[in-house]
Short mmCIF file of C-alpha atoms in Angstrom, two decimals:
data_model
loop_
_atom_site.label_atom_id
_atom_site.label_comp_id
_atom_site.label_asym_id
_atom_site.label_seq_id
_atom_site.Cartn_x
_atom_site.Cartn_y
_atom_site.Cartn_z
CA MET A 157 -30.11 -114.69 33.16
CA ASN A 158 -31.67 -115.20 36.57
CA LEU A 159 -34.91 -113.88 38.00
CA SER A 160 -33.60 -113.90 41.53
CA THR A 161 -34.69 -111.21 43.93
CA ALA A 162 -33.82 -110.26 47.48
CA GLU A 163 -34.33 -107.57 50.08
CA GLU A 164 -31.41 -105.25 49.51
CA GLU A 165 -30.92 -104.38 53.16
CA SER A 166 -27.61 -104.43 54.96
CA SER A 167 -29.08 -105.31 58.30
CA SER A 168 -28.49 -108.75 59.76
CA SER A 169 -32.17 -109.49 59.79
CA ALA A 170 -32.43 -109.40 56.03
CA GLN A 171 -33.23 -112.78 54.57
CA GLU A 172 -32.04 -114.27 51.32
CA ILE A 173 -34.35 -116.05 48.95
CA HIS A 174 -33.41 -118.82 46.53
CA ILE A 175 -35.55 -119.00 43.41
CA PRO A 176 -35.13 -121.04 40.20
CA ALA A 177 -32.50 -119.81 37.80
CA ASP A 178 -33.61 -119.24 34.24
CA ILE A 179 -32.77 -122.01 31.79
CA ASN A 180 -31.32 -120.53 28.60
CA TRP A 181 -31.23 -121.83 25.09
CA GLU A 182 -27.83 -123.54 25.40
CA MET A 183 -29.04 -125.60 28.38
CA LEU A 184 -31.96 -127.22 26.51
CA ASP A 185 -32.21 -130.61 24.82
CA LYS A 186 -33.74 -129.27 21.59
CA SER A 187 -35.47 -132.48 20.39
CA LYS A 188 -37.08 -133.06 23.76
CA PHE A 189 -38.03 -129.36 23.93
CA PHE A 190 -39.92 -129.38 20.61
CA ILE A 191 -41.56 -132.77 20.96
CA LEU A 192 -42.80 -132.21 24.51
CA GLY A 193 -43.73 -128.65 23.63
CA ALA A 194 -45.93 -129.72 20.76
CA ALA A 195 -47.83 -132.11 23.03
CA LEU A 196 -48.19 -129.78 25.98
CA PHE A 197 -49.26 -126.72 23.99
CA SER A 198 -51.68 -128.70 21.91
CA GLY A 199 -53.51 -129.58 25.14
CA VAL A 200 -53.39 -125.93 26.26
CA SER A 201 -54.79 -124.78 22.92
CA GLY A 202 -57.66 -127.28 23.12
CA ALA A 203 -58.65 -126.11 26.63
CA LEU A 204 -58.71 -122.43 25.63
CA TYR A 205 -60.16 -122.73 22.12
CA PRO A 206 -63.87 -122.15 23.08
CA ALA A 207 -63.03 -118.77 24.60
CA VAL A 208 -61.10 -117.75 21.51
CA LEU A 209 -64.02 -118.83 19.29
CA MET A 210 -66.57 -116.84 21.24
CA LYS A 211 -64.32 -113.75 21.31
CA THR A 212 -63.97 -113.94 17.52
CA ARG A 213 -67.74 -114.29 16.92
CA GLN A 214 -68.46 -111.26 19.10
CA GLN A 215 -65.82 -109.14 17.36
CA VAL A 216 -67.17 -109.64 13.84
CA CYS A 217 -70.90 -109.41 14.53
CA HIS A 218 -72.57 -106.13 13.37
CA HIS A 219 -74.57 -105.76 16.61
CA SER A 220 -74.27 -106.74 20.22
CA GLN A 221 -75.36 -110.36 20.81
CA GLY A 222 -75.53 -110.17 24.57
CA SER A 223 -73.11 -111.93 26.92
CA CYS A 224 -70.51 -114.33 25.71
CA ILE A 225 -71.81 -117.05 28.05
CA ARG A 226 -75.35 -116.78 26.61
CA GLY A 227 -73.90 -116.96 23.10
CA ALA A 228 -71.92 -120.07 23.99
CA PHE A 229 -75.01 -121.81 25.39
CA THR A 230 -76.95 -120.90 22.26
CA LEU A 231 -74.25 -122.28 20.06
CA VAL A 232 -74.05 -125.55 22.03
CA ARG A 233 -77.84 -125.88 21.95
CA HIS A 234 -77.88 -125.65 18.15
CA GLU A 235 -74.65 -127.46 17.22
CA GLY A 236 -73.58 -129.40 20.29
CA LEU A 237 -70.16 -129.12 21.95
CA ARG A 238 -68.41 -129.53 18.62
CA GLY A 239 -69.69 -126.05 17.72
CA LEU A 240 -67.22 -124.63 20.21
CA TYR A 241 -64.39 -126.33 18.34
CA ARG A 242 -65.23 -125.27 14.85
CA GLY A 243 -61.89 -124.81 13.01
CA PHE A 244 -59.83 -126.34 15.79
CA GLY A 245 -58.14 -128.93 13.60
CA THR A 246 -56.96 -126.26 11.21
CA SER A 247 -55.79 -124.09 14.06
CA LEU A 248 -53.92 -126.94 15.70
CA MET A 249 -52.10 -127.94 12.50
CA GLY A 250 -50.79 -124.40 12.11
CA THR A 251 -50.18 -123.73 15.81
CA ILE A 252 -47.55 -126.50 16.21
CA PRO A 253 -45.04 -125.12 13.63
CA ALA A 254 -45.89 -121.52 14.63
CA ARG A 255 -45.29 -122.27 18.30
CA ALA A 256 -41.98 -124.02 17.50
CA LEU A 257 -40.86 -120.93 15.50
CA TYR A 258 -42.02 -118.66 18.33
CA MET A 259 -40.19 -120.60 21.06
CA THR A 260 -36.99 -120.78 19.06
CA ALA A 261 -36.92 -117.07 18.25
CA LEU A 262 -37.84 -116.19 21.84
CA GLU A 263 -35.13 -118.26 23.54
CA VAL A 264 -32.36 -117.43 21.07
CA THR A 265 -33.08 -113.72 21.28
CA LYS A 266 -33.48 -113.67 25.06
CA SER A 267 -30.18 -115.44 25.51
CA SER A 268 -28.30 -113.15 23.12
CA VAL A 269 -29.84 -109.86 24.25
CA GLY A 270 -29.59 -110.79 27.95
CA SER A 271 -25.88 -111.56 27.66
CA ALA A 272 -25.22 -108.37 25.65
CA ALA A 273 -27.15 -106.21 28.14
CA VAL A 274 -25.22 -107.59 31.09
CA GLY A 275 -22.00 -106.99 29.17
CA LEU A 276 -23.02 -103.35 28.65
CA GLY A 277 -23.35 -102.90 32.38
CA PHE A 278 -27.11 -103.19 32.84
CA THR A 279 -28.34 -104.44 36.20
CA GLU A 280 -29.75 -107.98 36.24
CA GLY A 281 -33.32 -106.68 36.54
CA LYS A 282 -33.00 -104.25 33.61
CA ALA A 283 -31.19 -106.79 31.48
CA SER A 284 -33.88 -109.40 32.15
CA ALA A 285 -36.69 -106.97 31.26
CA ALA A 286 -34.91 -105.82 28.09
CA ALA A 287 -34.16 -109.41 27.02
CA ASN A 288 -37.76 -110.49 27.60
CA ALA A 289 -39.15 -107.46 25.70
CA VAL A 290 -36.92 -107.89 22.65
CA GLY A 291 -37.41 -111.67 22.72
CA GLY A 292 -41.20 -111.30 22.74
CA LEU A 293 -41.09 -108.77 19.90
CA THR A 294 -38.88 -110.92 17.71
CA ALA A 295 -40.81 -114.09 18.41
CA ALA A 296 -44.15 -112.51 17.61
CA MET A 297 -42.90 -111.15 14.27
CA ALA A 298 -41.41 -114.47 13.28
CA ALA A 299 -44.45 -116.54 14.29
CA GLN A 300 -46.90 -114.29 12.36
CA LEU A 301 -45.46 -115.65 9.11
CA VAL A 302 -47.25 -118.91 10.01
CA TRP A 303 -49.95 -117.71 12.35
CA THR A 304 -51.62 -115.17 10.00
CA PRO A 305 -52.70 -117.70 7.34
CA VAL A 306 -53.82 -120.08 10.09
CA ASP A 307 -55.84 -117.26 11.73
CA VAL A 308 -57.47 -116.26 8.39
CA VAL A 309 -58.65 -119.81 7.70
CA SER A 310 -59.59 -120.89 11.26
CA GLN A 311 -61.40 -117.63 12.10
CA ARG A 312 -63.60 -117.94 9.01
CA LEU A 313 -64.54 -121.41 10.16
CA MET A 314 -65.26 -120.11 13.62
CA VAL A 315 -67.78 -117.50 12.50
CA GLN A 316 -69.77 -119.57 10.05
CA GLY A 317 -73.44 -119.43 10.94
CA SER A 318 -73.22 -116.06 12.70
CA SER A 319 -76.13 -113.82 11.69
CA GLY A 320 -75.53 -110.96 9.28
CA LEU A 321 -72.02 -111.98 8.14
CA ARG A 322 -70.93 -112.00 4.52
CA CYS A 323 -68.75 -115.11 4.56
CA CYS A 324 -68.49 -118.07 2.26
CA ASP A 325 -69.61 -121.49 3.40
CA TYR A 326 -66.67 -123.81 3.99
CA VAL A 327 -66.68 -127.61 4.38
CA ASN A 328 -63.39 -127.72 6.29
CA GLY A 329 -60.04 -125.96 6.61
CA PHE A 330 -58.72 -127.25 3.31
CA ASP A 331 -61.83 -126.11 1.47
CA ALA A 332 -61.53 -122.67 3.09
CA PHE A 333 -57.85 -122.52 2.04
CA LYS A 334 -58.70 -123.29 -1.58
CA LYS A 335 -61.60 -120.83 -1.82
CA ILE A 336 -59.59 -117.99 -0.25
CA VAL A 337 -56.65 -118.54 -2.60
CA ARG A 338 -58.99 -118.88 -5.60
CA ALA A 339 -60.76 -115.64 -4.76
CA ASP A 340 -57.87 -113.42 -3.54
CA GLY A 341 -54.63 -115.24 -4.33
CA VAL A 342 -52.01 -116.04 -1.76
CA LYS A 343 -52.26 -112.47 -0.39
CA GLY A 344 -55.74 -113.42 0.79
CA LEU A 345 -54.14 -115.73 3.35
CA TYR A 346 -52.15 -112.78 4.68
CA ARG A 347 -55.07 -110.39 5.01
CA GLY A 348 -54.45 -108.38 8.15
CA PHE A 349 -50.75 -109.35 8.32
CA GLY A 350 -49.68 -105.74 8.88
CA ILE A 351 -52.07 -105.11 11.71
CA SER A 352 -51.28 -108.51 13.16
CA ILE A 353 -47.65 -107.36 13.48
CA LEU A 354 -48.85 -104.06 14.92
CA THR A 355 -51.05 -105.93 17.41
CA TYR A 356 -48.92 -108.88 18.47
CA ALA A 357 -45.37 -107.57 18.27
CA PRO A 358 -45.83 -104.68 20.77
CA SER A 359 -48.24 -106.83 22.79
CA ASN A 360 -45.67 -109.59 23.18
CA ALA A 361 -42.90 -107.11 23.99
CA VAL A 362 -45.10 -105.50 26.69
CA TRP A 363 -46.26 -108.90 27.96
CA TRP A 364 -42.79 -110.41 28.39
CA ALA A 365 -41.34 -107.24 29.91
CA SER A 366 -44.36 -106.96 32.24
CA TYR A 367 -44.04 -110.58 33.20
CA SER A 368 -40.41 -110.10 34.16
CA VAL A 369 -41.16 -107.00 36.22
CA ALA A 370 -44.29 -108.51 37.82
CA GLN A 371 -42.34 -111.59 38.91
CA ARG A 372 -39.75 -109.47 40.64
CA MET A 373 -42.44 -107.39 42.37
CA VAL A 374 -44.31 -110.51 43.56
CA TRP A 375 -41.12 -112.19 44.83
CA GLY A 376 -40.06 -108.97 46.54
CA GLY A 377 -43.44 -108.32 48.08
CA VAL A 378 -45.13 -111.53 49.15
CA GLY A 379 -42.83 -114.32 48.02
CA CYS A 380 -40.71 -114.30 51.13
CA TYR A 381 -43.76 -114.87 53.37
CA VAL A 382 -44.69 -118.16 51.75
CA CYS A 383 -41.28 -119.67 51.32
CA LYS A 384 -39.77 -122.61 53.21
CA LYS A 385 -36.60 -122.23 55.19
CA ASP A 386 -33.52 -123.73 53.65
CA GLY A 387 -32.17 -126.22 56.10
CA GLU A 388 -28.60 -125.60 55.03
CA SER A 389 -28.61 -121.90 55.72
CA GLY A 390 -29.95 -120.24 58.84
CA ASN A 391 -31.49 -117.22 57.21
CA ALA A 392 -31.92 -118.30 53.60
CA MET A 393 -35.33 -119.25 52.20
CA LYS A 394 -36.15 -121.55 49.33
CA PRO A 395 -39.59 -121.66 47.68
CA ASP A 396 -41.19 -124.96 46.87
CA SER A 397 -42.46 -125.83 43.41
CA LYS A 398 -46.07 -124.81 44.24
CA THR A 399 -44.92 -121.34 45.31
CA VAL A 400 -42.85 -120.95 42.15
CA MET A 401 -45.79 -121.92 39.95
CA ALA A 402 -48.15 -119.62 41.86
CA VAL A 403 -45.85 -116.60 41.44
CA GLN A 404 -45.35 -117.35 37.77
CA GLY A 405 -49.11 -117.80 37.21
CA VAL A 406 -50.11 -114.57 38.99
CA SER A 407 -47.41 -112.62 37.15
CA ALA A 408 -48.50 -114.04 33.82
CA ALA A 409 -52.17 -113.30 34.45
CA ILE A 410 -51.42 -109.65 35.31
CA ALA A 411 -49.31 -109.22 32.16
CA GLY A 412 -51.97 -110.93 30.01
CA SER A 413 -54.82 -108.76 31.23
CA VAL A 414 -52.87 -105.55 30.64
CA SER A 415 -51.84 -106.61 27.15
CA ALA A 416 -55.42 -107.59 26.27
CA LEU A 417 -56.80 -104.25 27.36
CA ILE A 418 -54.21 -102.18 25.52
CA THR A 419 -54.36 -104.07 22.21
CA MET A 420 -58.13 -104.82 22.10
CA PRO A 421 -59.11 -102.22 19.44
CA LEU A 422 -56.36 -103.35 17.08
CA ASP A 423 -57.31 -107.02 17.62
CA THR A 424 -60.97 -106.32 16.79
CA ILE A 425 -59.99 -104.48 13.58
CA LYS A 426 -57.54 -107.28 12.65
CA THR A 427 -60.18 -109.96 13.13
CA ARG A 428 -62.67 -108.09 10.93
CA LEU A 429 -60.12 -107.59 8.21
CA GLN A 430 -59.32 -111.29 8.22
CA VAL A 431 -62.90 -112.57 8.39
CA LEU A 432 -65.30 -110.23 6.60
CA ASP A 433 -65.62 -110.11 2.82
CA GLY A 434 -66.18 -106.37 2.66
CA GLU A 435 -65.96 -103.90 -0.16
CA ASP A 436 -64.09 -100.60 -0.23
CA SER A 437 -65.53 -97.26 -1.32
CA ASN A 438 -64.86 -98.11 -4.97
CA GLY A 439 -66.74 -101.44 -4.80
CA LYS A 440 -63.57 -103.59 -4.91
CA ARG A 441 -64.01 -106.90 -3.09
CA GLY A 442 -61.96 -107.43 0.04
CA GLY A 443 -60.30 -104.05 -0.35
CA GLN A 444 -61.03 -102.36 2.98
CA SER A 445 -58.09 -100.67 4.65
CA ILE A 446 -57.35 -100.61 8.36
CA GLY A 447 -58.74 -97.09 8.57
CA GLN A 448 -61.95 -97.94 6.73
CA THR A 449 -62.54 -100.98 8.90
CA GLY A 450 -62.00 -98.95 12.02
CA ARG A 451 -64.38 -96.20 10.87
CA ASN A 452 -67.06 -98.76 9.97
CA LEU A 453 -66.67 -100.35 13.37
CA VAL A 454 -67.05 -97.04 15.24
CA ARG A 455 -70.02 -96.10 12.99
CA GLU A 456 -71.79 -99.32 13.95
CA GLY A 457 -71.45 -99.10 17.71
CA GLY A 458 -69.33 -96.17 18.81
CA TRP A 459 -65.96 -96.57 20.44
CA THR A 460 -67.29 -99.31 22.69
CA ALA A 461 -67.60 -101.51 19.55
CA CYS A 462 -63.78 -101.65 19.52
CA TYR A 463 -64.03 -103.50 22.79
CA ARG A 464 -66.57 -106.14 21.82
CA GLY A 465 -65.35 -109.47 23.10
CA LEU A 466 -63.11 -107.81 25.73
CA GLY A 467 -64.43 -110.12 28.51
CA PRO A 468 -63.67 -113.39 26.71
CA ARG A 469 -60.38 -111.98 25.36
CA CYS A 470 -59.22 -110.91 28.85
CA ALA A 471 -60.26 -114.30 30.20
CA SER A 472 -58.68 -116.12 27.31
CA MET A 473 -55.41 -114.18 27.49
CA SER A 474 -55.18 -114.37 31.27
CA MET A 475 -55.86 -118.14 31.29
CA SER A 476 -53.65 -118.59 28.27
CA ALA A 477 -50.82 -116.60 29.84
CA THR A 478 -51.08 -118.48 33.15
CA THR A 479 -51.24 -121.91 31.58
CA MET A 480 -48.71 -121.00 28.89
CA ILE A 481 -46.02 -119.69 31.24
CA THR A 482 -46.38 -122.47 33.84
CA THR A 483 -46.40 -125.06 31.03
CA TYR A 484 -43.52 -123.30 29.32
CA GLU A 485 -41.35 -123.12 32.43
CA PHE A 486 -42.23 -126.75 33.21
CA LEU A 487 -41.29 -127.72 29.65
CA LYS A 488 -37.92 -126.00 29.93
CA ARG A 489 -37.11 -127.89 33.10
CA LEU A 490 -38.17 -131.21 31.57
CA SER A 491 -36.02 -130.44 28.51
CA ALA A 492 -32.94 -129.22 30.35
CA LYS A 493 -29.76 -131.23 29.83
CA ASN A 494 -28.84 -130.95 33.52
CA HIS A 495 -31.63 -130.84 36.12
CA ASP A 496 -29.31 -129.81 38.95
CA GLY A 497 -28.39 -126.32 39.99
CA PHE A 498 -31.67 -124.68 38.94
CA TYR A 499 -31.92 -122.65 42.13
CA SER A 500 -29.91 -119.47 42.38
CA LYS A 501 -29.02 -117.53 45.50
CA SER A 502 -30.12 -113.96 45.38
#
């Protein structure tokens, strides 16, 4: 599967553009891929964690707490910088296996679906978009088996100390794990699993498909104007590594912002289900449904309450998408068995 694009004009003035060919699952050195991936994505997670923490605290509060930046400064003033990394150790321990599962499902599915789509007669562009969408959907569903328990524990650690919240006090991630299981059983670790699937599976499908389409649009629109001429071909152009990373980053940021906006209400409800120890209408502890949680949220602050934390979430997802995709593409090139022939002629 290649992401190559070109001006489809028959005139002699039309120029060709050489861009990197996609590296599929069979081309990767798997051990290098997972070891380097764990190190690279741990660093990315650490850089983005404060934005995720502030987004989570805004989503679960029962009233507006002002801007996210003001909240972050208040938190640092009372707890120091470590307050912005509350629950990070727990999150990191779960993120490594979840990310490995995600990447495996993504690459295997993309490779299989892409080849099948081309075999069925789809154009390269449509086959690429379909492969990315199905790959993102499958990867998100697989990774939620690990990510949901990690989210439940780490998010409860994140919101400790927030005013007006009915949450237990936890010493660390292991203590939170024990108390949740003791109170609600193993199913307590999977609180919000259903809505997590409803949130992340379509979001990932939309994100990966949008990323594929956005890349083609960027290459077709402005890519040719910032490319270097290929010395071996009079009218062929070959982008340098900085151009490739810029196009990938811009495409990822666009896809991340769109996904954040579309899935924000579901993410807010999911976070509340996972964090708050509420009671349903019959007084049963922790028994609130998705509908009840949504109604309570709207009752508290109207429909705008569903978008609390939108700023930090958009920022987090855009930065995460940009750093993730550039890191991911870089990781694939580092892990490839053969570093030659990565540029394809469109």
